[in-house]
Short mmCIF file of N, CA, C and O in Angstrom, two decimals:
data_model
loop_
_atom_site.label_atom_id
_atom_site.label_comp_id
_atom_site.label_asym_id
_atom_site.label_seq_id
_atom_site.Cartn_x
_atom_site.Cartn_y
_atom_site.Cartn_z
N GLN L 1457 0.72 -1.23 -0.07
CA GLN L 1457 -0.11 -0.03 -0.03
C GLN L 1457 0.84 1.24 -0.08
O GLN L 1457 1.70 1.39 0.94
N VAL L 1458 0.68 2.05 -0.99
CA VAL L 1458 1.38 3.29 -1.01
C VAL L 1458 0.97 4.44 0.03
O VAL L 1458 -0.24 4.39 0.14
N GLN L 1459 1.88 4.94 0.76
CA GLN L 1459 1.49 6.00 1.65
C GLN L 1459 1.99 7.27 1.15
O GLN L 1459 3.23 7.42 0.68
N LEU L 1460 1.05 8.14 1.27
CA LEU L 1460 1.38 9.44 0.95
C LEU L 1460 1.30 10.61 2.09
O LEU L 1460 0.32 10.51 2.72
N VAL L 1461 2.29 11.31 2.38
CA VAL L 1461 2.22 12.24 3.54
C VAL L 1461 2.59 13.73 3.13
O VAL L 1461 3.56 14.11 2.42
N GLU L 1462 1.48 14.44 3.28
CA GLU L 1462 1.49 15.84 2.99
C GLU L 1462 1.96 16.70 4.03
O GLU L 1462 1.84 16.42 5.24
N SER L 1463 2.67 17.77 3.62
CA SER L 1463 3.11 18.68 4.75
C SER L 1463 3.30 20.27 4.05
O SER L 1463 3.18 20.29 2.85
N GLY L 1464 3.39 21.08 4.83
CA GLY L 1464 3.59 22.49 4.33
C GLY L 1464 2.35 23.52 4.47
O GLY L 1464 2.49 24.67 3.96
N GLY L 1465 1.19 22.96 4.89
CA GLY L 1465 0.13 23.71 5.02
C GLY L 1465 0.26 24.79 6.18
O GLY L 1465 1.30 24.56 6.91
N GLY L 1466 -0.57 25.82 6.31
CA GLY L 1466 -0.64 26.66 7.30
C GLY L 1466 -1.55 27.69 7.07
O GLY L 1466 -2.48 27.69 6.25
N LEU L 1467 -1.54 28.88 7.97
CA LEU L 1467 -2.33 30.01 7.90
C LEU L 1467 -1.40 31.05 7.45
O LEU L 1467 -0.50 31.56 7.95
N VAL L 1468 -1.94 31.74 6.11
CA VAL L 1468 -1.22 32.94 5.73
C VAL L 1468 -2.24 34.05 5.38
O VAL L 1468 -3.38 33.81 5.15
N GLN L 1469 -1.71 35.02 5.00
CA GLN L 1469 -2.53 36.29 4.59
C GLN L 1469 -2.57 36.20 2.91
O GLN L 1469 -1.81 35.54 2.40
N ALA L 1470 -3.55 36.77 2.52
CA ALA L 1470 -3.84 36.90 0.88
C ALA L 1470 -2.70 37.42 0.37
O ALA L 1470 -2.18 38.49 1.03
N GLY L 1471 -2.18 36.88 -0.73
CA GLY L 1471 -0.98 37.49 -1.48
C GLY L 1471 0.17 36.74 -1.05
O GLY L 1471 1.38 36.70 -1.88
N ALA L 1472 0.22 35.88 0.15
CA ALA L 1472 1.35 35.06 0.31
C ALA L 1472 1.61 33.85 -0.40
O ALA L 1472 0.86 33.57 -1.28
N SER L 1473 2.66 33.08 -0.11
CA SER L 1473 2.94 31.95 -0.96
C SER L 1473 3.15 30.76 0.15
O SER L 1473 3.56 31.11 1.45
N LEU L 1474 2.93 29.39 -0.32
CA LEU L 1474 3.15 28.42 0.58
C LEU L 1474 3.75 27.31 -0.41
O LEU L 1474 3.22 27.29 -1.63
N ARG L 1475 4.45 26.31 0.00
CA ARG L 1475 4.75 25.23 -0.78
C ARG L 1475 4.46 24.08 -0.01
O ARG L 1475 4.92 23.71 1.01
N LEU L 1476 3.57 23.20 -0.66
CA LEU L 1476 3.05 21.87 -0.15
C LEU L 1476 4.07 20.87 -0.62
O LEU L 1476 4.47 20.84 -1.92
N SER L 1477 4.27 19.71 0.12
CA SER L 1477 5.11 18.62 -0.17
C SER L 1477 4.45 17.42 0.09
O SER L 1477 3.44 17.56 0.91
N CYS L 1478 4.64 16.30 -0.69
CA CYS L 1478 3.99 15.12 -0.50
C CYS L 1478 4.97 14.09 -0.84
O CYS L 1478 5.46 13.81 -1.82
N ALA L 1479 5.40 13.47 0.29
CA ALA L 1479 6.47 12.40 0.46
C ALA L 1479 5.58 11.05 0.10
O ALA L 1479 4.73 10.82 0.95
N ALA L 1480 6.09 10.08 -0.76
CA ALA L 1480 5.56 8.83 -1.06
C ALA L 1480 6.53 7.70 -0.55
O ALA L 1480 7.73 7.93 -0.57
N SER L 1481 6.04 6.80 -0.07
CA SER L 1481 6.57 5.54 0.44
C SER L 1481 7.17 4.64 -0.52
O SER L 1481 8.03 3.88 -0.05
N GLU L 1482 6.67 5.00 -1.93
CA GLU L 1482 7.23 4.16 -2.99
C GLU L 1482 7.80 5.26 -3.98
O GLU L 1482 7.55 6.38 -3.98
N ARG L 1483 8.61 4.52 -5.02
CA ARG L 1483 9.13 5.44 -6.05
C ARG L 1483 8.05 6.20 -6.82
O ARG L 1483 7.15 5.51 -7.44
N THR L 1484 8.28 7.46 -6.76
CA THR L 1484 7.26 8.19 -7.60
C THR L 1484 7.42 8.08 -9.04
O THR L 1484 6.51 8.36 -9.93
N ALA L 1485 8.53 7.56 -9.34
CA ALA L 1485 8.81 7.28 -10.79
C ALA L 1485 8.01 6.22 -11.24
O ALA L 1485 7.66 5.92 -12.53
N SER L 1486 7.49 5.26 -10.28
CA SER L 1486 6.48 4.14 -10.73
C SER L 1486 5.04 4.58 -10.79
O SER L 1486 4.23 3.80 -11.24
N MET L 1487 4.65 5.87 -10.51
CA MET L 1487 3.26 6.49 -10.42
C MET L 1487 3.16 7.11 -11.85
O MET L 1487 3.97 7.98 -12.17
N THR L 1488 1.99 6.72 -12.49
CA THR L 1488 1.77 7.34 -13.97
C THR L 1488 1.16 8.59 -13.65
O THR L 1488 1.61 9.60 -14.59
N ASN L 1489 0.66 8.80 -12.45
CA ASN L 1489 -0.06 10.20 -12.49
C ASN L 1489 0.06 10.41 -10.84
O ASN L 1489 -0.23 9.69 -9.96
N MET L 1490 0.44 11.79 -10.55
CA MET L 1490 0.39 12.32 -9.15
C MET L 1490 -0.23 13.68 -9.20
O MET L 1490 0.01 14.39 -10.15
N GLY L 1491 -0.90 14.02 -8.16
CA GLY L 1491 -1.68 15.18 -8.26
C GLY L 1491 -2.10 15.79 -6.85
O GLY L 1491 -1.87 15.22 -5.86
N TRP L 1492 -2.84 17.05 -6.92
CA TRP L 1492 -3.38 17.63 -5.81
C TRP L 1492 -4.86 17.90 -6.20
O TRP L 1492 -5.17 18.35 -7.02
N PHE L 1493 -5.51 17.57 -5.05
CA PHE L 1493 -6.95 18.02 -4.97
C PHE L 1493 -7.24 18.57 -3.82
O PHE L 1493 -6.48 18.69 -2.98
N ARG L 1494 -8.39 19.56 -3.56
CA ARG L 1494 -8.62 20.29 -2.38
C ARG L 1494 -10.10 20.13 -2.35
O ARG L 1494 -10.88 19.99 -3.13
N GLN L 1495 -10.41 20.32 -0.93
CA GLN L 1495 -11.89 20.28 -0.43
C GLN L 1495 -12.00 21.26 0.50
O GLN L 1495 -11.40 21.45 1.69
N ALA L 1496 -12.86 22.28 0.34
CA ALA L 1496 -13.28 23.31 1.23
C ALA L 1496 -14.51 22.90 1.97
O ALA L 1496 -15.30 22.04 1.44
N PRO L 1497 -14.73 23.42 3.17
CA PRO L 1497 -15.96 22.97 3.93
C PRO L 1497 -17.40 23.21 3.20
O PRO L 1497 -17.57 24.36 2.52
N GLY L 1498 -18.20 22.20 3.09
CA GLY L 1498 -19.35 22.25 2.33
C GLY L 1498 -19.34 22.16 0.90
O GLY L 1498 -20.34 22.37 0.24
N LYS L 1499 -18.14 21.82 0.34
CA LYS L 1499 -17.90 21.96 -1.07
C LYS L 1499 -17.41 20.28 -1.58
O LYS L 1499 -16.68 19.80 -0.70
N GLU L 1500 -17.57 20.30 -2.78
CA GLU L 1500 -16.99 19.05 -3.27
C GLU L 1500 -15.48 19.02 -3.43
O GLU L 1500 -14.93 20.12 -3.71
N ARG L 1501 -14.77 17.79 -3.47
CA ARG L 1501 -13.34 17.89 -3.74
C ARG L 1501 -13.25 18.32 -5.09
O ARG L 1501 -13.89 18.06 -6.17
N GLU L 1502 -12.04 19.15 -5.54
CA GLU L 1502 -11.81 19.92 -6.52
C GLU L 1502 -10.54 19.68 -7.12
O GLU L 1502 -9.47 19.56 -6.34
N PHE L 1503 -10.31 19.34 -8.29
CA PHE L 1503 -8.93 19.22 -8.88
C PHE L 1503 -8.08 20.46 -8.86
O PHE L 1503 -8.57 21.63 -9.25
N VAL L 1504 -6.87 20.32 -8.40
CA VAL L 1504 -5.95 21.49 -8.34
C VAL L 1504 -4.98 21.36 -9.54
O VAL L 1504 -4.73 22.32 -10.30
N SER L 1505 -4.27 20.24 -9.42
CA SER L 1505 -3.17 20.16 -10.34
C SER L 1505 -2.45 18.78 -10.42
O SER L 1505 -2.84 17.78 -9.55
N ALA L 1506 -1.87 18.26 -11.45
CA ALA L 1506 -1.39 16.98 -11.77
C ALA L 1506 -0.16 16.90 -12.48
O ALA L 1506 0.06 17.96 -13.18
N ILE L 1507 0.77 15.94 -12.38
CA ILE L 1507 1.94 15.75 -13.19
C ILE L 1507 2.09 14.31 -13.59
O ILE L 1507 1.61 13.30 -13.08
N SER L 1508 2.72 14.18 -14.74
CA SER L 1508 2.85 12.98 -15.29
C SER L 1508 4.03 12.30 -14.76
O SER L 1508 4.69 12.88 -13.90
N ARG L 1509 4.26 10.90 -15.14
CA ARG L 1509 5.30 10.06 -14.64
C ARG L 1509 6.69 10.85 -14.84
O ARG L 1509 7.44 10.90 -13.89
N SER L 1510 6.84 11.45 -15.89
CA SER L 1510 8.17 11.97 -16.20
C SER L 1510 8.32 13.30 -15.83
O SER L 1510 9.42 13.99 -15.59
N GLY L 1511 7.09 13.94 -15.48
CA GLY L 1511 7.14 15.36 -15.12
C GLY L 1511 7.03 16.22 -16.28
O GLY L 1511 7.11 17.34 -16.26
N GLY L 1512 6.91 15.66 -17.38
CA GLY L 1512 6.97 16.54 -18.79
C GLY L 1512 5.71 17.25 -18.88
O GLY L 1512 5.59 18.09 -19.84
N SER L 1513 4.61 16.63 -18.30
CA SER L 1513 3.19 17.14 -18.53
C SER L 1513 2.61 17.55 -17.24
O SER L 1513 2.72 16.89 -16.25
N THR L 1514 2.02 18.68 -17.27
CA THR L 1514 1.50 19.34 -15.95
C THR L 1514 0.12 19.73 -16.14
O THR L 1514 -0.25 20.18 -17.56
N TYR L 1515 -0.92 19.68 -15.25
CA TYR L 1515 -2.25 20.13 -15.62
C TYR L 1515 -2.61 21.08 -14.20
O TYR L 1515 -2.30 20.62 -13.27
N TYR L 1516 -3.57 21.98 -14.55
CA TYR L 1516 -3.89 22.73 -13.68
C TYR L 1516 -5.50 22.99 -13.75
O TYR L 1516 -6.02 23.15 -14.66
N GLY L 1517 -6.10 23.39 -12.50
CA GLY L 1517 -7.51 23.75 -12.54
C GLY L 1517 -7.58 25.14 -13.09
O GLY L 1517 -6.47 25.93 -12.78
N ASP L 1518 -8.48 25.64 -13.42
CA ASP L 1518 -8.71 26.86 -14.06
C ASP L 1518 -8.37 28.07 -12.85
O ASP L 1518 -7.95 29.09 -13.10
N SER L 1519 -8.96 27.69 -11.57
CA SER L 1519 -8.84 28.65 -10.46
C SER L 1519 -7.36 28.96 -10.06
O SER L 1519 -7.14 29.84 -9.30
N VAL L 1520 -6.53 27.99 -10.52
CA VAL L 1520 -5.08 28.25 -10.02
C VAL L 1520 -4.05 28.35 -11.04
O VAL L 1520 -2.87 28.60 -10.70
N LYS L 1521 -4.38 28.34 -12.20
CA LYS L 1521 -3.57 28.51 -13.53
C LYS L 1521 -2.99 29.92 -13.29
O LYS L 1521 -3.48 30.78 -13.10
N GLY L 1522 -1.58 29.92 -13.41
CA GLY L 1522 -0.84 31.02 -13.28
C GLY L 1522 -0.38 31.36 -12.02
O GLY L 1522 0.56 32.22 -11.76
N ARG L 1523 -0.79 30.55 -10.95
CA ARG L 1523 -0.33 31.00 -9.65
C ARG L 1523 0.14 29.80 -8.95
O ARG L 1523 0.99 30.00 -8.04
N PHE L 1524 -0.21 28.61 -9.42
CA PHE L 1524 0.30 27.53 -8.66
C PHE L 1524 1.33 26.58 -9.58
O PHE L 1524 1.01 26.76 -10.88
N THR L 1525 2.29 25.92 -9.04
CA THR L 1525 3.16 25.27 -9.87
C THR L 1525 3.25 23.75 -9.24
O THR L 1525 3.60 23.71 -8.23
N ILE L 1526 3.18 22.90 -10.01
CA ILE L 1526 3.47 21.64 -9.68
C ILE L 1526 4.85 20.93 -10.11
O ILE L 1526 5.20 21.37 -11.21
N SER L 1527 5.50 20.20 -9.31
CA SER L 1527 6.70 19.51 -9.82
C SER L 1527 6.91 18.37 -8.90
O SER L 1527 6.41 18.00 -7.84
N LYS L 1528 7.89 17.57 -9.35
CA LYS L 1528 8.16 16.34 -8.77
C LYS L 1528 9.74 16.06 -8.74
O LYS L 1528 10.27 16.34 -9.52
N ASP L 1529 10.17 15.38 -7.66
CA ASP L 1529 11.57 14.86 -7.55
C ASP L 1529 11.40 13.42 -7.49
O ASP L 1529 11.19 12.87 -6.36
N ASN L 1530 11.86 12.60 -8.46
CA ASN L 1530 11.74 11.16 -8.53
C ASN L 1530 13.03 10.64 -7.77
O ASN L 1530 12.92 9.39 -7.59
N VAL L 1531 13.99 11.42 -7.30
CA VAL L 1531 15.06 10.92 -6.44
C VAL L 1531 14.51 10.92 -4.90
O VAL L 1531 14.67 9.91 -4.12
N GLN L 1532 13.81 12.05 -4.53
CA GLN L 1532 13.35 12.31 -3.14
C GLN L 1532 11.98 11.62 -3.10
O GLN L 1532 11.45 11.57 -2.00
N ASN L 1533 11.37 11.17 -4.28
CA ASN L 1533 9.86 10.57 -4.11
C ASN L 1533 9.01 11.51 -3.61
O ASN L 1533 8.22 11.27 -2.70
N THR L 1534 9.14 12.90 -3.99
CA THR L 1534 8.32 13.78 -3.40
C THR L 1534 7.78 14.72 -4.57
O THR L 1534 8.48 14.91 -5.37
N VAL L 1535 6.55 15.08 -4.39
CA VAL L 1535 5.75 16.06 -5.49
C VAL L 1535 5.54 17.36 -4.50
O VAL L 1535 5.22 17.26 -3.40
N TYR L 1536 5.72 18.47 -5.25
CA TYR L 1536 5.54 19.62 -4.54
C TYR L 1536 4.46 20.41 -5.41
O TYR L 1536 4.16 20.34 -6.44
N LEU L 1537 3.90 21.40 -4.63
CA LEU L 1537 2.80 22.32 -5.14
C LEU L 1537 3.18 23.82 -4.70
O LEU L 1537 3.03 23.96 -3.37
N GLN L 1538 3.97 24.55 -5.42
CA GLN L 1538 4.23 25.86 -5.07
C GLN L 1538 3.01 26.79 -5.30
O GLN L 1538 2.47 26.69 -6.50
N MET L 1539 2.40 27.33 -4.24
CA MET L 1539 1.33 28.26 -4.32
C MET L 1539 1.69 29.75 -4.19
O MET L 1539 2.08 30.07 -2.94
N ASN L 1540 1.41 30.47 -5.13
CA ASN L 1540 1.87 31.89 -4.99
C ASN L 1540 0.36 32.77 -5.04
O ASN L 1540 -0.74 32.41 -5.49
N SER L 1541 0.51 34.10 -4.68
CA SER L 1541 -0.57 34.92 -4.78
C SER L 1541 -1.90 34.30 -4.17
O SER L 1541 -2.92 34.11 -4.81
N LEU L 1542 -1.71 33.66 -2.97
CA LEU L 1542 -2.89 32.99 -2.27
C LEU L 1542 -4.08 33.84 -2.08
O LEU L 1542 -4.00 35.13 -1.67
N LYS L 1543 -5.25 33.22 -2.21
CA LYS L 1543 -6.47 34.01 -2.13
C LYS L 1543 -7.29 33.28 -0.98
O LYS L 1543 -7.09 32.10 -0.66
N PRO L 1544 -8.29 34.11 -0.35
CA PRO L 1544 -9.25 33.50 0.75
C PRO L 1544 -9.88 32.19 0.05
O PRO L 1544 -10.11 31.32 0.72
N GLU L 1545 -10.21 32.27 -1.02
CA GLU L 1545 -10.84 31.09 -1.68
C GLU L 1545 -10.19 29.91 -1.90
O GLU L 1545 -10.43 28.85 -2.21
N ASP L 1546 -8.82 30.01 -1.81
CA ASP L 1546 -7.76 28.70 -1.79
C ASP L 1546 -7.90 28.00 -0.53
O ASP L 1546 -7.27 26.99 -0.41
N THR L 1547 -8.62 28.54 0.48
CA THR L 1547 -8.77 27.85 1.82
C THR L 1547 -9.17 26.57 1.61
O THR L 1547 -10.43 26.51 1.08
N ALA L 1548 -8.70 25.43 1.88
CA ALA L 1548 -9.18 24.08 1.88
C ALA L 1548 -8.20 23.24 2.51
O ALA L 1548 -7.04 23.52 2.87
N VAL L 1549 -8.62 21.92 2.65
CA VAL L 1549 -7.70 20.84 2.80
C VAL L 1549 -7.26 20.32 1.65
O VAL L 1549 -7.95 19.91 0.64
N TYR L 1550 -5.85 20.26 1.50
CA TYR L 1550 -5.21 19.83 0.29
C TYR L 1550 -4.67 18.42 0.36
O TYR L 1550 -4.08 18.01 1.30
N TYR L 1551 -5.23 17.52 -0.65
CA TYR L 1551 -4.75 16.05 -0.60
C TYR L 1551 -3.85 15.87 -1.67
O TYR L 1551 -4.09 16.32 -2.96
N CYS L 1552 -2.90 15.13 -1.51
CA CYS L 1552 -1.97 14.46 -2.50
C CYS L 1552 -2.77 13.12 -3.00
O CYS L 1552 -3.07 12.39 -2.06
N ALA L 1553 -2.51 12.91 -4.15
CA ALA L 1553 -2.96 11.76 -4.66
C ALA L 1553 -2.25 11.10 -5.83
O ALA L 1553 -1.29 11.83 -6.40
N ALA L 1554 -2.14 9.84 -5.97
CA ALA L 1554 -1.16 9.18 -6.97
C ALA L 1554 -1.93 7.90 -7.58
O ALA L 1554 -2.93 7.24 -6.92
N GLY L 1555 -1.57 7.65 -8.75
CA GLY L 1555 -2.17 6.43 -9.49
C GLY L 1555 -1.08 5.79 -10.26
O GLY L 1555 0.06 6.24 -10.56
N ARG L 1556 -1.46 4.48 -10.67
CA ARG L 1556 -0.72 3.73 -11.61
C ARG L 1556 -1.39 3.27 -12.90
O ARG L 1556 -0.97 2.37 -13.43
N ARG L 1557 -2.52 3.94 -13.22
CA ARG L 1557 -3.01 3.54 -14.50
C ARG L 1557 -2.31 3.92 -15.62
O ARG L 1557 -1.67 4.89 -15.73
N ILE L 1558 -2.29 2.92 -16.59
CA ILE L 1558 -1.48 3.25 -17.82
C ILE L 1558 -2.32 3.62 -18.97
O ILE L 1558 -3.71 3.48 -18.72
N GLY L 1559 -1.95 4.16 -19.89
CA GLY L 1559 -2.74 4.78 -21.07
C GLY L 1559 -3.47 5.92 -20.77
O GLY L 1559 -4.61 6.05 -21.24
N LEU L 1560 -3.18 6.72 -19.65
CA LEU L 1560 -3.91 7.91 -19.40
C LEU L 1560 -3.96 8.91 -20.44
O LEU L 1560 -2.92 9.15 -21.14
N ARG L 1561 -5.12 9.39 -20.68
CA ARG L 1561 -5.29 10.70 -21.63
C ARG L 1561 -5.35 11.95 -20.71
O ARG L 1561 -5.53 11.92 -19.52
N SER L 1562 -5.16 13.00 -21.38
CA SER L 1562 -4.98 14.21 -20.74
C SER L 1562 -6.21 14.51 -19.73
O SER L 1562 -5.97 14.87 -18.61
N ASN L 1563 -7.48 14.27 -20.26
CA ASN L 1563 -8.55 14.55 -19.30
C ASN L 1563 -8.74 13.66 -18.18
O ASN L 1563 -9.22 13.95 -17.20
N ASP L 1564 -7.77 12.53 -18.28
CA ASP L 1564 -8.00 11.48 -17.06
C ASP L 1564 -7.06 12.06 -15.84
O ASP L 1564 -7.47 11.62 -14.75
N TYR L 1565 -6.31 12.96 -16.09
CA TYR L 1565 -5.48 13.37 -14.89
C TYR L 1565 -6.42 14.26 -14.02
O TYR L 1565 -6.11 14.52 -12.88
N TYR L 1566 -7.55 14.96 -14.47
CA TYR L 1566 -8.42 15.73 -13.70
C TYR L 1566 -9.42 14.98 -12.89
O TYR L 1566 -10.06 15.67 -12.02
N GLN L 1567 -9.59 13.40 -13.23
CA GLN L 1567 -10.47 12.83 -12.43
C GLN L 1567 -9.84 12.12 -11.18
O GLN L 1567 -9.16 11.34 -11.30
N ALA L 1568 -10.66 12.34 -10.18
CA ALA L 1568 -10.25 11.74 -8.83
C ALA L 1568 -10.43 10.35 -8.94
O ALA L 1568 -9.47 9.61 -8.19
N GLY L 1569 -11.11 9.69 -9.70
CA GLY L 1569 -11.29 8.26 -9.91
C GLY L 1569 -9.98 7.58 -10.39
O GLY L 1569 -9.79 6.41 -10.24
N ASN L 1570 -9.25 8.37 -10.99
CA ASN L 1570 -7.97 7.77 -11.61
C ASN L 1570 -6.92 7.77 -10.70
O ASN L 1570 -5.58 7.48 -11.12
N TYR L 1571 -7.02 8.09 -9.50
CA TYR L 1571 -6.04 8.08 -8.39
C TYR L 1571 -6.45 7.12 -7.38
O TYR L 1571 -7.34 7.12 -6.70
N ALA L 1572 -5.45 5.99 -7.14
CA ALA L 1572 -5.77 4.85 -6.24
C ALA L 1572 -5.32 5.34 -4.84
O ALA L 1572 -5.94 4.55 -3.89
N TYR L 1573 -4.36 6.16 -4.61
CA TYR L 1573 -3.72 6.27 -3.18
C TYR L 1573 -3.81 7.80 -2.92
O TYR L 1573 -3.66 8.76 -3.79
N TRP L 1574 -4.25 8.06 -1.56
CA TRP L 1574 -4.60 9.37 -1.21
C TRP L 1574 -3.87 9.58 0.19
O TRP L 1574 -3.73 8.73 1.01
N GLY L 1575 -3.45 10.90 0.31
CA GLY L 1575 -2.76 11.16 1.73
C GLY L 1575 -3.87 11.78 2.69
O GLY L 1575 -5.03 11.81 2.19
N GLN L 1576 -3.42 12.19 3.83
CA GLN L 1576 -4.47 12.30 4.77
C GLN L 1576 -4.96 13.96 4.77
O GLN L 1576 -6.02 14.22 5.32
N GLY L 1577 -4.29 14.72 3.97
CA GLY L 1577 -4.56 16.06 3.62
C GLY L 1577 -3.74 16.86 4.73
O GLY L 1577 -3.30 16.76 5.72
N THR L 1578 -3.61 18.29 4.16
CA THR L 1578 -3.09 19.25 4.85
C THR L 1578 -3.73 20.39 4.82
O THR L 1578 -4.27 20.88 3.69
N GLN L 1579 -4.13 21.18 5.82
CA GLN L 1579 -4.87 22.47 5.79
C GLN L 1579 -4.19 23.63 5.32
O GLN L 1579 -3.09 24.09 5.95
N VAL L 1580 -4.87 24.45 4.48
CA VAL L 1580 -4.37 25.68 4.11
C VAL L 1580 -5.42 26.73 4.29
O VAL L 1580 -6.59 26.51 3.89
N SER L 1581 -5.05 27.71 4.93
CA SER L 1581 -6.14 28.80 5.37
C SER L 1581 -5.41 30.14 4.79
O SER L 1581 -4.26 30.37 5.22
N VAL L 1582 -6.16 30.91 4.24
CA VAL L 1582 -5.77 32.04 3.77
C VAL L 1582 -6.68 33.31 4.13
O VAL L 1582 -7.81 33.11 3.98
N SER L 1583 -6.19 34.30 5.05
CA SER L 1583 -7.20 35.19 5.43
C SER L 1583 -6.81 36.30 4.62
O SER L 1583 -6.05 36.73 3.92
N SER L 1584 -7.95 37.24 4.62
CA SER L 1584 -8.07 38.35 3.76
C SER L 1584 -7.64 39.70 4.34
O SER L 1584 -7.37 39.63 5.60
#
């Protein structure tokens, strides 16, 4: 069973930056897709960002494009989410996710069902 452990969340003011980390218990190079989702109170889980096995392809939700950057380090088996220009509406629990499905198409990275492994989440709170 793959374990994912998120870290880096916290309480910041609007306009600040945070970097989330997701440490995997197995080689991230073996994961076909890794990503971040978030869930705010009373709302459904929302896709934030994803990255392909090689790191050559990245995907972002419309609400975070231009502000967030995903990256991975296959040596450290860690995925990162750099979040800049944070807004109060970014407040949520952020979850790291990973999968091993082969033959993924671009749209597949956005779907939570294509991720088999999930972390426990880290809280990000942005005050106005």
